Amino acid sequence: MLKNVRRYFRYDLQMSCKILPVQDFVEVNERVQVILEPSFSTLQNQRNLEQLIGKLKSAQSKSLPIFTTLEQRLEFIAWMLKHFAEGKNPKLQSGFAQKYKLDKAQKRPNLSESSHIAPLILGLYDQIDRVISELLDVIRNTLRDTIFFFPVSQLDNFFSTKYITNLSSLAGREILPAQILESLIAHFNVQIESVNLLIEEHKEVSDIRLWPNDKINLSAGGIAFNTRNHFEKFSLVDCLLNMDGKILLMRGKVLNQIEQRMGTFKTVVDFVLPTEVEQSQIHLFIQKAELIETMEWQKSQSDT
């Protein structure tokens, strides 16, 4: 055990933190349906895309690798979105290493500058690449494989008209590459819609500027705070502590919640099996806060 740690509620300080109830399976399952609903609506589009690429294979077109690359990258996005919607870290799921390696091997198409459709293909590839990079950043920044930090801003849809004005007309004339591109873009925009739903759902966690910045009572063993949120006694919560820009995630159990005036609750949470490293981090943070407060008090005294 860590020696000399003031384990029980010890120090009042101002800091931003976020307290989240640990969700149960029913809540997660309901959320999955909402987030992936846009993707469910494109099953027909997916089948259509597969048929179109099948025609391209039969024609032995030299452009086939370009479209299969785009299709595979979209499949990687869809696979990650499914696990994010389920509240799971994609990196921990079977098949991630292989899918990540396959995607990493994909190369930006080398197209002729004279090609009328090249800017559209490259623009689509680049925006798909940015979305994959954003999702991989979410994976890298995940805390304890359950807390995800998504981008703060919503992602923009992809518009073919930014690059060419007649894609729909070409697809309407059953020009196969145009049909495939139109289908790929529609599929990608649906995925962006699902990503934006995830961004919105996680906004209050991802955007630290939105976290409450209140006076709390903190120790290496737990936290006490006032909140308008009701927590069941003995329920589990995740405590996200913003300690000088570094986020520490502590799993806690609600020991007590006493209703006060103005609809607030005095809430006491005990950290569940904190490690010595975590206790030490909190202890050092408290010491620093005490030191700063003492220095500020001494300065105020000298000024008077």
Coordinates of C-alpha atoms in Angstrom, one line a residue:
M1 CA 0.0 0.0 0.0
L2 CA 1.1 3.6 -0.6
K3 CA 2.4 5.1 2.6
N4 CA 1.3 8.5 4.0
V5 CA -1.5 9.0 1.5
R6 CA -4.4 10.9 2.9
R7 CA -6.9 8.4 1.6
Y8 CA -10.2 9.9 2.9
F9 CA -11.8 13.2 1.8
R10 CA -9.1 15.7 2.6
Y11 CA -9.0 18.8 0.4
D12 CA -11.5 21.2 -1.2
L13 CA -10.4 22.5 -4.5
Q14 CA -11.8 23.9 -7.7
M15 CA -11.4 21.5 -10.7
S16 CA -13.3 20.3 -13.7
C17 CA -14.5 16.7 -13.6
K18 CA -17.2 14.5 -15.2
I19 CA -19.1 11.8 -13.4
L20 CA -20.7 9.2 -15.6
P21 CA -23.0 6.3 -14.6
V22 CA -21.7 2.9 -15.7
Q23 CA -24.2 1.9 -18.4
D24 CA -26.0 -1.5 -18.4
F25 CA -26.5 -3.8 -21.4
V26 CA -30.1 -2.6 -22.1
E27 CA -29.0 1.1 -22.4
V28 CA -26.1 0.1 -24.7
N29 CA -28.3 -2.0 -26.9
E30 CA -30.8 0.8 -27.3
R31 CA -28.0 3.2 -28.2
V32 CA -26.6 0.8 -30.8
Q33 CA -30.0 0.8 -32.7
V34 CA -30.1 4.6 -32.8
I35 CA -26.5 5.1 -33.9
L36 CA -26.4 2.4 -36.5
E37 CA -29.9 3.1 -37.9
P38 CA -28.6 5.2 -40.8
S39 CA -26.3 2.2 -41.8
F40 CA -29.2 -0.2 -41.6
S41 CA -31.1 1.9 -44.1
T42 CA -28.3 1.5 -46.7
L43 CA -28.3 -2.3 -46.9
Q44 CA -29.9 -2.1 -50.4
N45 CA -27.3 0.4 -51.4
Q46 CA -24.6 -2.0 -50.2
R47 CA -26.0 -4.8 -52.2
N48 CA -26.2 -2.5 -55.2
L49 CA -22.6 -1.5 -54.7
E50 CA -21.5 -5.2 -54.6
Q51 CA -23.3 -5.9 -57.8
L52 CA -21.7 -2.9 -59.6
I53 CA -18.2 -3.9 -58.5
G54 CA -19.0 -7.4 -59.6
K55 CA -19.8 -6.1 -63.1
L56 CA -16.4 -4.2 -63.0
K57 CA -14.6 -7.5 -62.1
S58 CA -16.4 -9.3 -65.0
A59 CA -15.3 -6.6 -67.4
Q60 CA -11.7 -6.9 -66.1
S61 CA -11.5 -3.2 -65.8
K62 CA -8.1 -1.6 -65.0
S63 CA -9.9 0.7 -62.6
L64 CA -11.1 -2.1 -60.4
P65 CA -8.3 -1.7 -57.7
I66 CA -9.2 1.9 -57.2
F67 CA -12.8 1.1 -56.4
T68 CA -12.0 -2.0 -54.3
T69 CA -9.6 0.2 -52.3
L70 CA -12.4 2.7 -51.6
E71 CA -14.9 -0.1 -50.8
Q72 CA -12.5 -1.8 -48.3
R73 CA -11.7 1.4 -46.5
L74 CA -15.4 2.0 -46.1
E75 CA -15.8 -1.5 -44.7
F76 CA -13.1 -0.7 -42.1
I77 CA -15.1 2.4 -41.1
A78 CA -18.3 0.4 -40.8
W79 CA -16.6 -2.2 -38.7
M80 CA -15.2 0.3 -36.3
L81 CA -18.5 2.2 -36.0
K82 CA -20.4 -1.0 -35.0
H83 CA -18.0 -1.6 -32.1
F84 CA -18.0 2.1 -31.0
A85 CA -21.8 2.0 -31.0
E86 CA -21.7 -1.0 -28.8
G87 CA -19.4 0.8 -26.3
K88 CA -16.5 -1.4 -27.2
N89 CA -12.9 -0.5 -28.1
P90 CA -12.4 -1.7 -31.7
K91 CA -8.8 -2.4 -31.0
L92 CA -9.7 -5.1 -28.5
Q93 CA -12.0 -6.9 -30.9
S94 CA -11.0 -10.0 -32.9
G95 CA -9.8 -9.0 -36.4
F96 CA -8.7 -5.5 -35.6
A97 CA -5.0 -6.1 -36.2
Q98 CA -5.6 -7.7 -39.6
K99 CA -8.1 -5.0 -40.7
Y100 CA -5.8 -2.2 -39.5
K101 CA -2.8 -3.7 -41.3
L102 CA -4.9 -4.2 -44.5
D103 CA -6.1 -0.5 -44.4
K104 CA -2.6 0.7 -43.6
A105 CA -1.3 -1.0 -46.8
Q106 CA -3.8 1.0 -49.0
K107 CA -2.2 3.6 -51.2
R108 CA -3.7 6.8 -52.6
P109 CA -4.5 6.2 -56.2
N110 CA -2.0 7.4 -58.8
L111 CA -4.2 8.9 -61.4
S112 CA -3.6 10.9 -64.5
E113 CA -4.0 14.7 -64.1
S114 CA -5.9 14.8 -67.4
S115 CA -8.6 12.5 -66.1
H116 CA -11.9 14.2 -65.7
I117 CA -12.9 12.1 -62.7
A118 CA -9.5 11.9 -61.0
P119 CA -10.1 15.0 -58.6
L120 CA -13.4 13.4 -57.4
I121 CA -11.7 10.0 -56.7
L122 CA -8.8 11.6 -54.9
G123 CA -11.1 13.9 -53.0
L124 CA -13.2 11.0 -51.8
Y125 CA -10.1 8.9 -50.9
D126 CA -8.7 11.8 -48.9
Q127 CA -11.9 12.5 -46.9
I128 CA -12.3 8.7 -46.2
D129 CA -8.7 8.8 -45.0
R130 CA -9.4 11.7 -42.6
V131 CA -12.4 9.9 -41.1
I132 CA -10.4 6.8 -40.5
S133 CA -7.6 8.9 -38.9
E134 CA -10.2 10.5 -36.6
L135 CA -11.6 7.1 -35.5
L136 CA -8.1 5.7 -34.9
D137 CA -7.4 8.8 -32.8
V138 CA -10.5 8.0 -30.7
I139 CA -9.0 4.5 -30.2
R140 CA -5.6 5.8 -29.2
N141 CA -7.2 8.2 -26.7
T142 CA -9.6 5.7 -25.1
L143 CA -9.5 5.5 -21.3
R144 CA -9.8 2.1 -19.8
D145 CA -11.3 0.9 -23.1
T146 CA -14.7 2.3 -22.2
I147 CA -14.5 6.1 -22.3
F148 CA -14.2 7.5 -25.9
F149 CA -13.1 11.1 -26.8
F150 CA -14.6 11.9 -30.2
P151 CA -13.9 15.0 -32.3
V152 CA -15.7 18.1 -30.9
S153 CA -16.9 19.3 -34.3
Q154 CA -19.3 17.5 -36.6
L155 CA -17.9 16.0 -39.8
D156 CA -19.0 17.4 -43.2
N157 CA -20.7 15.3 -45.8
F158 CA -18.9 14.6 -49.1
F159 CA -20.3 16.5 -52.1
S160 CA -19.3 15.3 -55.6
T161 CA -20.3 18.7 -57.0
K162 CA -17.2 20.2 -55.4
Y163 CA -15.2 18.3 -58.0
I164 CA -17.4 17.6 -61.0
T165 CA -21.0 18.7 -61.8
N166 CA -22.3 15.8 -63.9
L167 CA -21.7 12.6 -61.8
S168 CA -25.5 12.0 -61.4
S169 CA -26.0 12.5 -65.1
L170 CA -23.2 10.0 -65.9
A171 CA -24.6 7.5 -63.5
G172 CA -28.0 8.0 -65.0
R173 CA -26.5 7.0 -68.4
E174 CA -25.4 3.8 -66.7
I175 CA -21.7 4.6 -67.0
L176 CA -20.3 2.0 -64.6
P177 CA -17.5 3.9 -62.8
A178 CA -19.9 6.8 -62.2
Q179 CA -22.5 4.5 -60.8
I180 CA -20.0 3.0 -58.4
L181 CA -18.7 6.4 -57.3
E182 CA -22.3 7.6 -56.7
S183 CA -23.0 4.5 -54.6
L184 CA -19.7 4.8 -52.7
I185 CA -20.4 8.5 -51.9
A186 CA -23.9 7.7 -50.7
H187 CA -22.5 4.9 -48.5
F188 CA -19.8 7.2 -47.1
N189 CA -22.2 10.0 -46.3
V190 CA -24.4 7.5 -44.3
Q191 CA -21.3 6.5 -42.3
I192 CA -20.6 10.2 -41.6
E193 CA -24.1 10.5 -40.2
S194 CA -23.4 7.7 -37.8
V195 CA -20.1 9.2 -36.8
N196 CA -21.9 12.5 -36.1
L197 CA -24.4 10.7 -33.9
L198 CA -21.5 9.3 -31.9
I199 CA -19.9 12.7 -31.7
E200 CA -23.2 14.2 -30.4
E201 CA -23.6 11.4 -27.9
H202 CA -20.1 11.7 -26.5
K203 CA -19.9 15.5 -26.7
E204 CA -20.3 16.2 -23.0
V205 CA -17.3 13.9 -22.4
S206 CA -15.2 14.7 -25.4
D207 CA -15.4 18.5 -25.0
I208 CA -13.7 19.1 -21.7
R209 CA -14.8 22.8 -21.8
L210 CA -18.3 21.5 -21.1
W211 CA -17.3 19.7 -17.9
P212 CA -18.6 21.1 -14.6
N213 CA -15.8 23.2 -12.9
D214 CA -16.9 23.2 -9.3
K215 CA -15.6 23.0 -5.8
I216 CA -15.1 19.4 -4.9
N217 CA -13.7 17.4 -2.0
L218 CA -10.9 15.1 -3.2
S219 CA -8.6 12.5 -1.8
A220 CA -6.8 9.5 -3.0
G221 CA -9.7 7.4 -1.8
G222 CA -12.7 9.2 -3.2
I223 CA -14.5 12.3 -4.1
A224 CA -17.5 14.4 -2.7
F225 CA -19.3 16.9 -4.8
N226 CA -22.7 18.7 -5.4
T227 CA -24.7 17.7 -8.4
R228 CA -28.2 18.0 -9.9
N229 CA -27.9 14.4 -11.2
H230 CA -29.4 11.6 -9.1
F231 CA -27.3 8.4 -8.6
E232 CA -28.6 5.2 -7.1
K233 CA -26.9 4.3 -3.8
F234 CA -24.1 1.8 -4.3
S235 CA -24.3 2.2 -8.1
L236 CA -21.0 2.3 -10.1
V237 CA -19.8 5.5 -11.7
D238 CA -16.8 6.6 -13.8
C239 CA -15.0 9.7 -12.4
L240 CA -13.1 11.7 -15.0
L241 CA -10.7 14.0 -13.2
N242 CA -9.0 16.8 -15.2
M243 CA -5.7 17.2 -13.4
D244 CA -3.8 19.9 -15.1
G245 CA -4.9 18.8 -18.6
K246 CA -4.3 15.1 -18.0
I247 CA -7.4 13.0 -17.6
L248 CA -7.5 10.4 -14.8
L249 CA -10.3 7.9 -14.9
M250 CA -11.4 6.4 -11.6
R251 CA -14.1 3.8 -11.2
G252 CA -16.2 4.6 -8.1
K253 CA -19.2 3.5 -6.0
V254 CA -21.8 5.9 -4.8
L255 CA -21.8 5.6 -1.0
N256 CA -24.3 8.3 -0.2
Q257 CA -26.4 11.0 -1.9
I258 CA -28.2 13.6 0.3
E259 CA -30.7 16.0 -1.3
Q260 CA -30.1 19.6 -0.5
R261 CA -31.7 22.9 -1.5
M262 CA -32.3 24.0 -5.0
G263 CA -32.6 20.4 -6.3
T264 CA -28.9 19.5 -5.7
F265 CA -27.5 16.4 -4.1
K266 CA -24.4 16.1 -1.9
T267 CA -22.8 13.0 -3.3
V268 CA -20.0 10.9 -1.9
V269 CA -18.2 8.4 -4.1
D270 CA -15.5 5.9 -2.9
F271 CA -13.0 4.9 -5.5
V272 CA -13.0 1.1 -6.2
L273 CA -9.7 -0.5 -5.7
P274 CA -7.5 2.5 -6.7
T275 CA -4.0 1.5 -7.6
E276 CA -1.0 2.9 -5.8
V277 CA 0.0 4.8 -9.0
E278 CA -3.5 6.4 -9.1
Q279 CA -3.4 7.3 -5.5
S280 CA 0.0 8.8 -5.9
Q281 CA -1.2 10.9 -8.9
I282 CA -4.1 12.3 -6.9
H283 CA -2.0 12.9 -3.8
L284 CA 0.6 14.9 -5.8
F285 CA -2.2 16.9 -7.5
I286 CA -3.7 17.8 -4.1
Q287 CA -0.2 18.8 -2.7
K288 CA 0.3 21.1 -5.7
A289 CA -3.1 22.6 -5.2
E290 CA -2.4 23.2 -1.5
L291 CA 1.0 24.8 -2.4
I292 CA -0.5 27.1 -5.0
E293 CA -3.3 28.2 -2.6
T294 CA -0.7 28.8 0.2
M295 CA 1.5 30.9 -2.1
E296 CA -1.5 32.9 -3.3
W297 CA -2.6 33.5 0.3
Q298 CA 0.9 34.7 1.3
K299 CA 1.0 37.0 -1.7
S300 CA -2.3 38.5 -0.8
Q301 CA -1.1 39.1 2.8
S302 CA 2.1 40.8 1.6
D303 CA 0.1 43.0 -0.8
T304 CA -2.0 44.2 2.1

